[in-house]
PDB file of C-alpha atoms in Angstrom:
ATOM      1  CA  UNK A  10      37.681  14.614 -21.367  1.00 76.00           C
ATOM      2  CA  UNK A  11      41.366  13.820 -20.915  1.00 82.00           C
ATOM      3  CA  UNK A  12      42.894  10.421 -21.624  1.00 85.00           C
ATOM      4  CA  UNK A  13      43.265   9.861 -17.877  1.00 88.00           C
ATOM      5  CA  UNK A  14      39.605  10.677 -17.393  1.00 87.00           C
ATOM      6  CA  UNK A  15      38.562   8.197 -20.069  1.00 92.00           C
ATOM      7  CA  UNK A  16      40.856   5.551 -18.532  1.00 92.00           C
ATOM      8  CA  UNK A  17      39.302   6.170 -15.108  1.00 93.00           C
ATOM      9  CA  UNK A  18      35.840   5.710 -16.595  1.00 94.00           C
ATOM     10  CA  UNK A  19      36.976   2.466 -18.228  1.00 95.00           C
ATOM     11  CA  UNK A  20      38.240   1.176 -14.877  1.00 93.00           C
ATOM     12  CA  UNK A  21      34.933   2.151 -13.294  1.00 95.00           C
ATOM     13  CA  UNK A  22      33.180   0.195 -16.031  1.00 95.00           C
ATOM     14  CA  UNK A  23      35.421  -2.801 -15.386  1.00 91.00           C
ATOM     15  CA  UNK A  24      34.455  -2.779 -11.708  1.00 89.00           C
ATOM     16  CA  UNK A  25      30.798  -2.317 -12.597  1.00 92.00           C
ATOM     17  CA  UNK A  26      31.021  -5.220 -15.042  1.00 91.00           C
ATOM     18  CA  UNK A  27      32.333  -7.538 -12.338  1.00 85.00           C
ATOM     19  CA  UNK A  28      29.280  -6.693 -10.255  1.00 87.00           C
ATOM     20  CA  UNK A  29      27.011  -7.134 -13.273  1.00 91.00           C
ATOM     21  CA  UNK A  30      28.214 -10.737 -13.599  1.00 84.00           C
ATOM     22  CA  UNK A  31      26.805 -11.304 -10.126  1.00 82.00           C
ATOM     23  CA  UNK A  32      23.612  -9.400 -10.944  1.00 87.00           C
ATOM     24  CA  UNK A  33      23.065 -11.602 -14.008  1.00 87.00           C
ATOM     25  CA  UNK A  34      23.515 -14.720 -11.871  1.00 80.00           C
ATOM     26  CA  UNK A  35      21.396 -13.719  -8.897  1.00 79.00           C
ATOM     27  CA  UNK A  36      18.771 -11.092  -9.715  1.00 80.00           C
ATOM     28  CA  UNK A  37      16.686 -13.202 -12.152  1.00 78.00           C
ATOM     29  CA  UNK A  38      16.608 -15.895  -9.446  1.00 71.00           C
ATOM     30  CA  UNK A  39      15.321 -13.261  -6.965  1.00 72.00           C
ATOM     31  CA  UNK A  40      18.506 -13.374  -4.908  1.00 71.00           C
ATOM     32  CA  UNK A  41      20.308 -10.417  -3.374  1.00 65.00           C
ATOM     33  CA  UNK A  42      23.544  -9.756  -5.351  1.00 63.00           C
ATOM     34  CA  UNK A  43      25.627  -9.610  -2.189  1.00 62.00           C
ATOM     35  CA  UNK A  44      28.227 -10.798  -1.405  1.00 62.00           C
ATOM     36  CA  UNK A  45      29.412 -10.140  -4.972  1.00 61.00           C
ATOM     37  CA  UNK A  46      30.447 -13.687  -5.818  1.00 62.00           C
ATOM     38  CA  UNK A  47      28.793 -15.462  -8.710  1.00 59.00           C
ATOM     39  CA  UNK A  48      27.993 -19.178  -8.877  1.00 59.00           C
ATOM     40  CA  UNK A  49      28.780 -21.251 -11.921  1.00 63.00           C
ATOM     41  CA  UNK A  50      25.614 -22.797 -13.376  1.00 61.00           C
ATOM     42  CA  UNK A  51      27.223 -26.262 -13.146  1.00 64.00           C
ATOM     43  CA  UNK A  52      27.975 -25.986  -9.426  1.00 64.00           C
ATOM     44  CA  UNK A  53      25.726 -27.353  -6.673  1.00 58.00           C
ATOM     45  CA  UNK A  54      23.469 -24.808  -5.007  1.00 55.00           C
ATOM     46  CA  UNK A  55      25.311 -24.926  -1.684  1.00 49.00           C
ATOM     47  CA  UNK A  56      28.637 -24.024  -3.312  1.00 50.00           C
ATOM     48  CA  UNK A  57      27.564 -20.388  -3.559  1.00 48.00           C
ATOM     49  CA  UNK A  58      27.382 -20.010   0.192  1.00 46.00           C
ATOM     50  CA  UNK A  59      30.859 -21.450   0.685  1.00 47.00           C
ATOM     51  CA  UNK A  60      32.815 -19.656  -2.008  1.00 50.00           C
ATOM     52  CA  UNK A  61      31.443 -18.857  -5.464  1.00 55.00           C
ATOM     53  CA  UNK A  62      33.296 -17.698  -8.549  1.00 57.00           C
ATOM     54  CA  UNK A  63      36.139 -15.338  -7.542  1.00 59.00           C
ATOM     55  CA  UNK A  64      35.385 -11.673  -8.438  1.00 59.00           C
ATOM     56  CA  UNK A  65      38.444 -11.474 -10.716  1.00 63.00           C
ATOM     57  CA  UNK A  66      37.701 -14.716 -12.546  1.00 57.00           C
ATOM     58  CA  UNK A  67      37.445 -12.730 -15.790  1.00 57.00           C
ATOM     59  CA  UNK A  68      41.221 -12.160 -15.747  1.00 60.00           C
ATOM     60  CA  UNK A  69      41.666 -15.675 -17.131  1.00 64.00           C
ATOM     61  CA  UNK A  70      39.057 -16.243 -19.856  1.00 63.00           C
ATOM     62  CA  UNK A  71      37.416 -19.658 -19.708  1.00 63.00           C
ATOM     63  CA  UNK A  72      39.317 -20.556 -16.547  1.00 67.00           C
ATOM     64  CA  UNK A  73      38.216 -23.689 -14.618  1.00 71.00           C
ATOM     65  CA  UNK A  74      35.522 -23.094 -12.026  1.00 69.00           C
ATOM     66  CA  UNK A  75      36.900 -23.621  -8.497  1.00 64.00           C
ATOM     67  CA  UNK A  76      33.724 -25.474  -7.558  1.00 63.00           C
ATOM     68  CA  UNK A  77      33.131 -28.001 -10.313  1.00 68.00           C
ATOM     69  CA  UNK A  78      36.270 -27.791 -12.441  1.00 70.00           C
ATOM     70  CA  UNK A  79      34.392 -27.012 -15.653  1.00 71.00           C
ATOM     71  CA  UNK A  80      35.362 -23.988 -17.733  1.00 74.00           C
ATOM     72  CA  UNK A  81      33.584 -20.793 -16.757  1.00 72.00           C
ATOM     73  CA  UNK A  82      31.360 -19.273 -19.463  1.00 76.00           C
ATOM     74  CA  UNK A  83      33.007 -16.607 -21.611  1.00 79.00           C
ATOM     75  CA  UNK A  84      30.401 -14.216 -20.230  1.00 82.00           C
ATOM     76  CA  UNK A  85      32.418 -13.784 -17.018  1.00 81.00           C
ATOM     77  CA  UNK A  86      35.124 -12.192 -19.159  1.00 83.00           C
ATOM     78  CA  UNK A  87      33.000 -10.455 -21.778  1.00 88.00           C
ATOM     79  CA  UNK A  88      30.617  -8.580 -19.476  1.00 91.00           C
ATOM     80  CA  UNK A  89      33.306  -6.567 -17.600  1.00 91.00           C
ATOM     81  CA  UNK A  90      35.212  -5.872 -20.818  1.00 91.00           C
ATOM     82  CA  UNK A  91      32.062  -4.747 -22.659  1.00 94.00           C
ATOM     83  CA  UNK A  92      31.008  -2.537 -19.750  1.00 96.00           C
ATOM     84  CA  UNK A  93      34.462  -0.965 -19.572  1.00 95.00           C
ATOM     85  CA  UNK A  94      34.327  -0.254 -23.298  1.00 95.00           C
ATOM     86  CA  UNK A  95      30.882   1.324 -23.052  1.00 97.00           C
ATOM     87  CA  UNK A  96      31.888   3.513 -20.112  1.00 97.00           C
ATOM     88  CA  UNK A  97      34.989   4.674 -21.997  1.00 96.00           C
ATOM     89  CA  UNK A  98      32.951   5.389 -25.155  1.00 96.00           C
ATOM     90  CA  UNK A  99      30.433   7.322 -23.063  1.00 96.00           C
ATOM     91  CA  UNK A 100      33.221   9.429 -21.562  1.00 95.00           C
ATOM     92  CA  UNK A 101      34.576  10.182 -25.041  1.00 94.00           C
ATOM     93  CA  UNK A 102      31.101  11.010 -26.365  1.00 94.00           C
ATOM     94  CA  UNK A 103      29.897  13.256 -23.544  1.00 92.00           C
ATOM     95  CA  UNK A 104      33.027  14.368 -21.717  1.00 89.00           C
ATOM     96  CA  UNK A 105      32.619  15.749 -18.206  1.00 87.00           C
ATOM     97  CA  UNK A 106      28.881  16.195 -18.667  1.00 91.00           C
ATOM     98  CA  UNK A 107      26.403  16.354 -15.816  1.00 93.00           C
ATOM     99  CA  UNK A 108      24.483  13.478 -17.405  1.00 94.00           C
ATOM    100  CA  UNK A 109      27.501  11.151 -17.447  1.00 95.00           C
ATOM    101  CA  UNK A 110      26.500   9.213 -14.266  1.00 95.00           C
ATOM    102  CA  UNK A 111      23.006   8.643 -15.667  1.00 96.00           C
ATOM    103  CA  UNK A 112      24.461   7.221 -18.866  1.00 97.00           C
ATOM    104  CA  UNK A 113      26.682   4.887 -16.862  1.00 97.00           C
ATOM    105  CA  UNK A 114      23.561   3.531 -15.138  1.00 97.00           C
ATOM    106  CA  UNK A 115      21.884   3.213 -18.537  1.00 97.00           C
ATOM    107  CA  UNK A 116      24.652   1.203 -20.190  1.00 97.00           C
ATOM    108  CA  UNK A 117      25.214  -0.999 -17.136  1.00 96.00           C
ATOM    109  CA  UNK A 118      21.511  -1.843 -17.196  1.00 96.00           C
ATOM    110  CA  UNK A 119      21.591  -2.602 -20.933  1.00 97.00           C
ATOM    111  CA  UNK A 120      24.516  -4.994 -20.553  1.00 96.00           C
ATOM    112  CA  UNK A 121      22.895  -6.977 -17.744  1.00 95.00           C
ATOM    113  CA  UNK A 122      19.453  -6.980 -19.387  1.00 95.00           C
ATOM    114  CA  UNK A 123      20.893  -8.192 -22.700  1.00 95.00           C
ATOM    115  CA  UNK A 124      22.807 -11.052 -21.083  1.00 94.00           C
ATOM    116  CA  UNK A 125      19.786 -12.181 -19.047  1.00 93.00           C
ATOM    117  CA  UNK A 126      17.528 -12.043 -22.110  1.00 92.00           C
ATOM    118  CA  UNK A 127      20.003 -14.081 -24.164  1.00 90.00           C
ATOM    119  CA  UNK A 128      20.349 -16.693 -21.414  1.00 88.00           C
ATOM    120  CA  UNK A 129      16.795 -16.917 -20.077  1.00 86.00           C
ATOM    121  CA  UNK A 130      14.676 -15.090 -22.670  1.00 88.00           C
ATOM    122  CA  UNK A 131      13.290 -12.709 -20.069  1.00 90.00           C
ATOM    123  CA  UNK A 132      13.791  -9.022 -19.327  1.00 92.00           C
ATOM    124  CA  UNK A 133      13.702  -8.830 -15.526  1.00 91.00           C
ATOM    125  CA  UNK A 134      11.678  -6.066 -13.892  1.00 92.00           C
ATOM    126  CA  UNK A 135      14.190  -6.166 -11.046  1.00 92.00           C
ATOM    127  CA  UNK A 136      16.738  -4.586 -13.384  1.00 94.00           C
ATOM    128  CA  UNK A 137      14.531  -2.436 -15.627  1.00 95.00           C
ATOM    129  CA  UNK A 138      12.589  -0.649 -12.877  1.00 95.00           C
ATOM    130  CA  UNK A 139      15.580   0.231 -10.653  1.00 95.00           C
ATOM    131  CA  UNK A 140      17.399   1.524 -13.752  1.00 96.00           C
ATOM    132  CA  UNK A 141      14.451   3.787 -14.590  1.00 97.00           C
ATOM    133  CA  UNK A 142      14.000   4.953 -10.992  1.00 96.00           C
ATOM    134  CA  UNK A 143      17.710   5.812 -10.783  1.00 96.00           C
ATOM    135  CA  UNK A 144      17.954   7.400 -14.238  1.00 96.00           C
ATOM    136  CA  UNK A 145      15.090   9.888 -13.986  1.00 96.00           C
ATOM    137  CA  UNK A 146      16.445  11.679 -10.867  1.00 96.00           C
ATOM    138  CA  UNK A 147      19.978  11.628 -12.289  1.00 97.00           C
ATOM    139  CA  UNK A 148      18.798  13.178 -15.547  1.00 97.00           C
ATOM    140  CA  UNK A 149      16.692  15.695 -13.630  1.00 96.00           C
ATOM    141  CA  UNK A 150      19.745  16.689 -11.585  1.00 96.00           C
ATOM    142  CA  UNK A 151      21.793  16.998 -14.790  1.00 96.00           C
ATOM    143  CA  UNK A 152      19.127  19.213 -16.359  1.00 95.00           C
ATOM    144  CA  UNK A 153      18.990  21.452 -13.294  1.00 95.00           C
ATOM    145  CA  UNK A 154      22.782  21.675 -13.138  1.00 94.00           C
ATOM    146  CA  UNK A 155      22.992  22.630 -16.825  1.00 91.00           C
ATOM    147  CA  UNK A 156      20.368  25.326 -16.390  1.00 90.00           C
ATOM    148  CA  UNK A 157      17.781  23.932 -18.827  1.00 90.00           C
ATOM    149  CA  UNK A 158      14.938  21.498 -18.232  1.00 94.00           C
ATOM    150  CA  UNK A 159      14.288  21.064 -21.951  1.00 94.00           C
ATOM    151  CA  UNK A 160      16.372  17.867 -22.283  1.00 95.00           C
ATOM    152  CA  UNK A 161      14.500  16.333 -19.323  1.00 96.00           C
ATOM    153  CA  UNK A 162      11.040  17.024 -20.802  1.00 96.00           C
ATOM    154  CA  UNK A 163      12.293  15.736 -24.156  1.00 96.00           C
ATOM    155  CA  UNK A 164      13.627  12.581 -22.468  1.00 96.00           C
ATOM    156  CA  UNK A 165      10.310  11.900 -20.740  1.00 96.00           C
ATOM    157  CA  UNK A 166       8.432  12.538 -23.988  1.00 96.00           C
ATOM    158  CA  UNK A 167      10.818  10.214 -25.856  1.00 96.00           C
ATOM    159  CA  UNK A 168      10.314   7.504 -23.236  1.00 96.00           C
ATOM    160  CA  UNK A 169       6.540   7.836 -23.562  1.00 96.00           C
ATOM    161  CA  UNK A 170       6.645   7.712 -27.367  1.00 96.00           C
ATOM    162  CA  UNK A 171       8.903   4.639 -27.384  1.00 95.00           C
ATOM    163  CA  UNK A 172       6.697   2.886 -24.831  1.00 96.00           C
ATOM    164  CA  UNK A 173       3.516   3.641 -26.779  1.00 95.00           C
ATOM    165  CA  UNK A 174       5.081   2.451 -30.035  1.00 93.00           C
ATOM    166  CA  UNK A 175       6.183  -0.901 -28.628  1.00 94.00           C
ATOM    167  CA  UNK A 176       2.950  -1.293 -26.674  1.00 93.00           C
ATOM    168  CA  UNK A 177       1.062  -0.967 -29.958  1.00 92.00           C
ATOM    169  CA  UNK A 178       3.293  -3.636 -31.515  1.00 89.00           C
ATOM    170  CA  UNK A 179       2.674  -5.849 -28.465  1.00 88.00           C
ATOM    171  CA  UNK A 180      -1.093  -5.479 -28.861  1.00 88.00           C
ATOM    172  CA  UNK A 181      -0.889  -6.436 -32.532  1.00 86.00           C
ATOM    173  CA  UNK A 182       1.570  -9.318 -32.010  1.00 78.00           C
ATOM    174  CA  UNK A 183       1.858 -10.418 -28.352  1.00 74.00           C
ATOM    175  CA  UNK A 184       3.849 -13.483 -29.379  1.00 69.00           C
ATOM    176  CA  UNK A 185       6.412 -11.476 -31.295  1.00 71.00           C
ATOM    177  CA  UNK A 186       6.817  -8.612 -28.822  1.00 78.00           C
ATOM    178  CA  UNK A 187       6.845  -9.484 -25.130  1.00 81.00           C
ATOM    179  CA  UNK A 188       5.794  -6.971 -22.502  1.00 87.00           C
ATOM    180  CA  UNK A 189       9.319  -7.027 -21.101  1.00 88.00           C
ATOM    181  CA  UNK A 190      10.441  -5.367 -24.336  1.00 91.00           C
ATOM    182  CA  UNK A 191       7.713  -2.757 -23.852  1.00 93.00           C
ATOM    183  CA  UNK A 192       8.972  -1.944 -20.357  1.00 94.00           C
ATOM    184  CA  UNK A 193      12.540  -1.753 -21.633  1.00 95.00           C
ATOM    185  CA  UNK A 194      11.476   0.697 -24.347  1.00 95.00           C
ATOM    186  CA  UNK A 195      10.704   3.337 -21.706  1.00 97.00           C
ATOM    187  CA  UNK A 196      14.304   3.253 -20.500  1.00 97.00           C
ATOM    188  CA  UNK A 197      15.623   3.330 -24.068  1.00 97.00           C
ATOM    189  CA  UNK A 198      13.374   6.211 -25.086  1.00 96.00           C
ATOM    190  CA  UNK A 199      14.408   8.146 -22.002  1.00 97.00           C
ATOM    191  CA  UNK A 200      18.056   8.355 -23.027  1.00 97.00           C
ATOM    192  CA  UNK A 201      17.410   8.593 -26.756  1.00 97.00           C
ATOM    193  CA  UNK A 202      14.991  11.437 -26.090  1.00 96.00           C
ATOM    194  CA  UNK A 203      17.614  13.181 -23.955  1.00 96.00           C
ATOM    195  CA  UNK A 204      19.597  13.497 -27.192  1.00 94.00           C
ATOM    196  CA  UNK A 205      16.655  14.476 -29.388  1.00 92.00           C
ATOM    197  CA  UNK A 206      13.399  13.244 -30.877  1.00 93.00           C
ATOM    198  CA  UNK A 207      15.208  12.130 -34.019  1.00 93.00           C
ATOM    199  CA  UNK A 208      17.418   9.901 -31.893  1.00 94.00           C
ATOM    200  CA  UNK A 209      14.330   8.104 -30.571  1.00 95.00           C
ATOM    201  CA  UNK A 210      13.330   7.202 -34.113  1.00 93.00           C
ATOM    202  CA  UNK A 211      16.849   6.229 -35.171  1.00 93.00           C
ATOM    203  CA  UNK A 212      17.620   4.160 -32.056  1.00 94.00           C
ATOM    204  CA  UNK A 213      14.355   2.229 -32.095  1.00 94.00           C
ATOM    205  CA  UNK A 214      14.501   1.725 -35.869  1.00 93.00           C
ATOM    206  CA  UNK A 215      18.017   0.309 -35.629  1.00 93.00           C
ATOM    207  CA  UNK A 216      16.873  -2.104 -32.934  1.00 92.00           C
ATOM    208  CA  UNK A 217      14.053  -3.411 -35.121  1.00 90.00           C
ATOM    209  CA  UNK A 218      16.326  -3.545 -38.163  1.00 91.00           C
ATOM    210  CA  UNK A 219      19.013  -5.538 -36.351  1.00 89.00           C
ATOM    211  CA  UNK A 220      16.410  -7.904 -34.928  1.00 82.00           C
ATOM    212  CA  UNK A 221      14.879  -8.510 -38.349  1.00 80.00           C
ATOM    213  CA  UNK A 222      18.227  -9.015 -40.099  1.00 83.00           C
ATOM    214  CA  UNK A 223      19.733 -11.331 -37.475  1.00 79.00           C
ATOM    215  CA  UNK A 224      16.479 -13.211 -36.883  1.00 71.00           C
ATOM    216  CA  UNK A 225      15.956 -13.694 -40.619  1.00 72.00           C
ATOM    217  CA  UNK A 226      19.579 -14.776 -41.030  1.00 72.00           C
ATOM    218  CA  UNK A 227      19.215 -17.418 -38.314  1.00 65.00           C
ATOM    219  CA  UNK A 228      16.168 -18.803 -40.097  1.00 62.00           C
ATOM    220  CA  UNK A 229      17.968 -18.843 -43.451  1.00 70.00           C
ATOM    221  CA  UNK A 230      20.908 -20.819 -42.066  1.00 65.00           C
ATOM    222  CA  UNK A 231      18.434 -23.040 -40.193  1.00 58.00           C
ATOM    223  CA  UNK A 232      19.727 -22.282 -36.721  1.00 56.00           C
ATOM    224  CA  UNK A 233      16.203 -21.164 -35.833  1.00 58.00           C
ATOM    225  CA  UNK A 234      12.790 -21.980 -37.219  1.00 56.00           C
ATOM    226  CA  UNK A 235      10.146 -19.373 -37.954  1.00 57.00           C
ATOM    227  CA  UNK A 236       8.306 -20.357 -34.788  1.00 59.00           C
ATOM    228  CA  UNK A 237      11.349 -20.173 -32.466  1.00 59.00           C
ATOM    229  CA  UNK A 238      11.579 -17.207 -30.148  1.00 65.00           C
ATOM    230  CA  UNK A 239      14.571 -14.915 -30.663  1.00 70.00           C
ATOM    231  CA  UNK A 240      15.317 -12.581 -27.708  1.00 82.00           C
ATOM    232  CA  UNK A 241      14.583  -9.049 -28.909  1.00 87.00           C
ATOM    233  CA  UNK A 242      15.931  -7.093 -25.935  1.00 88.00           C
ATOM    234  CA  UNK A 243      19.606  -7.247 -26.994  1.00 92.00           C
ATOM    235  CA  UNK A 244      18.765  -5.842 -30.437  1.00 93.00           C
ATOM    236  CA  UNK A 245      16.813  -2.981 -28.902  1.00 94.00           C
ATOM    237  CA  UNK A 246      19.751  -2.358 -26.551  1.00 95.00           C
ATOM    238  CA  UNK A 247      22.283  -2.270 -29.414  1.00 95.00           C
ATOM    239  CA  UNK A 248      20.049   0.049 -31.438  1.00 95.00           C
ATOM    240  CA  UNK A 249      19.656   2.419 -28.502  1.00 96.00           C
ATOM    241  CA  UNK A 250      23.396   2.301 -27.804  1.00 96.00           C
ATOM    242  CA  UNK A 251      24.141   3.315 -31.389  1.00 95.00           C
ATOM    243  CA  UNK A 252      21.472   6.008 -31.208  1.00 94.00           C
ATOM    244  CA  UNK A 253      22.981   7.509 -28.056  1.00 95.00           C
ATOM    245  CA  UNK A 254      26.673   7.238 -28.940  1.00 94.00           C
ATOM    246  CA  UNK A 255      26.703   7.865 -32.707  1.00 91.00           C
ATOM    247  CA  UNK A 256      23.167   9.023 -33.360  1.00 82.00           C
ATOM    248  CA  UNK A 257      23.950  12.606 -34.410  1.00 82.00           C
ATOM    249  CA  UNK A 258      25.274  11.804 -37.928  1.00 85.00           C
ATOM    250  CA  UNK A 259      22.573   9.170 -38.420  1.00 81.00           C
ATOM    251  CA  UNK A 260      19.837  11.639 -37.512  1.00 84.00           C
ATOM    252  CA  UNK A 261      21.285  14.239 -39.890  1.00 83.00           C
ATOM    253  CA  UNK A 262      21.579  11.665 -42.680  1.00 79.00           C
ATOM    254  CA  UNK A 263      18.147  10.080 -42.252  1.00 79.00           C
ATOM    255  CA  UNK A 264      15.988  12.905 -40.956  1.00 76.00           C
ATOM    256  CA  UNK A 265      17.937  16.068 -41.712  1.00 64.00           C
TER     257      UNK A 265
END
């Protein structure tokens, strides 16, 4: 893909990230994310109906909230920038591929799910299920357009394998692996499997490895105790992101 194409994808990601800030604010609270204006957590409930955080609030990191005067969380800046970066990386990785729109949906979902899990320690069905229901038809259309259904069957098989693996972990340790993580694994396995079965192993392994390393590190520096819950969704998301974007050399190195 040309530089202009990558830049256009980055701008699309920036716009998507602005909407994701609203999704993160409203969807876990079972609110419709429209109009696309977020509400600072420090503001009174009725402020949202009158104004809300301006859509371009991210342009000035940590700017004062127009409602309460307190500094807006860095998340309002980081989410659009991270989404833009992921969309640009996806464009570089896949080029003008038929599956590009599906991957945009995938990474947008991972960003919003990770932020919600970090803030509230939940993985909302209202994000996971729509992402799955949108991704499967998009991947099916990409497979049909490319002339081969093999990647689609592999994606569905990868999603099933990832779901079964995390479901087994959940049965063994319900306290350590929430069912939200199990639901998320289907979405992760879908896109890892689109790349290959080895990518499913690599992406999920990296997620567990990152979770273990960071979680153990937090305990060692006494920022968390052994009994404290550490959100696992973001680690699974990062592992899957690495598996999708740079998984090929890792699969060759680890699996052959």
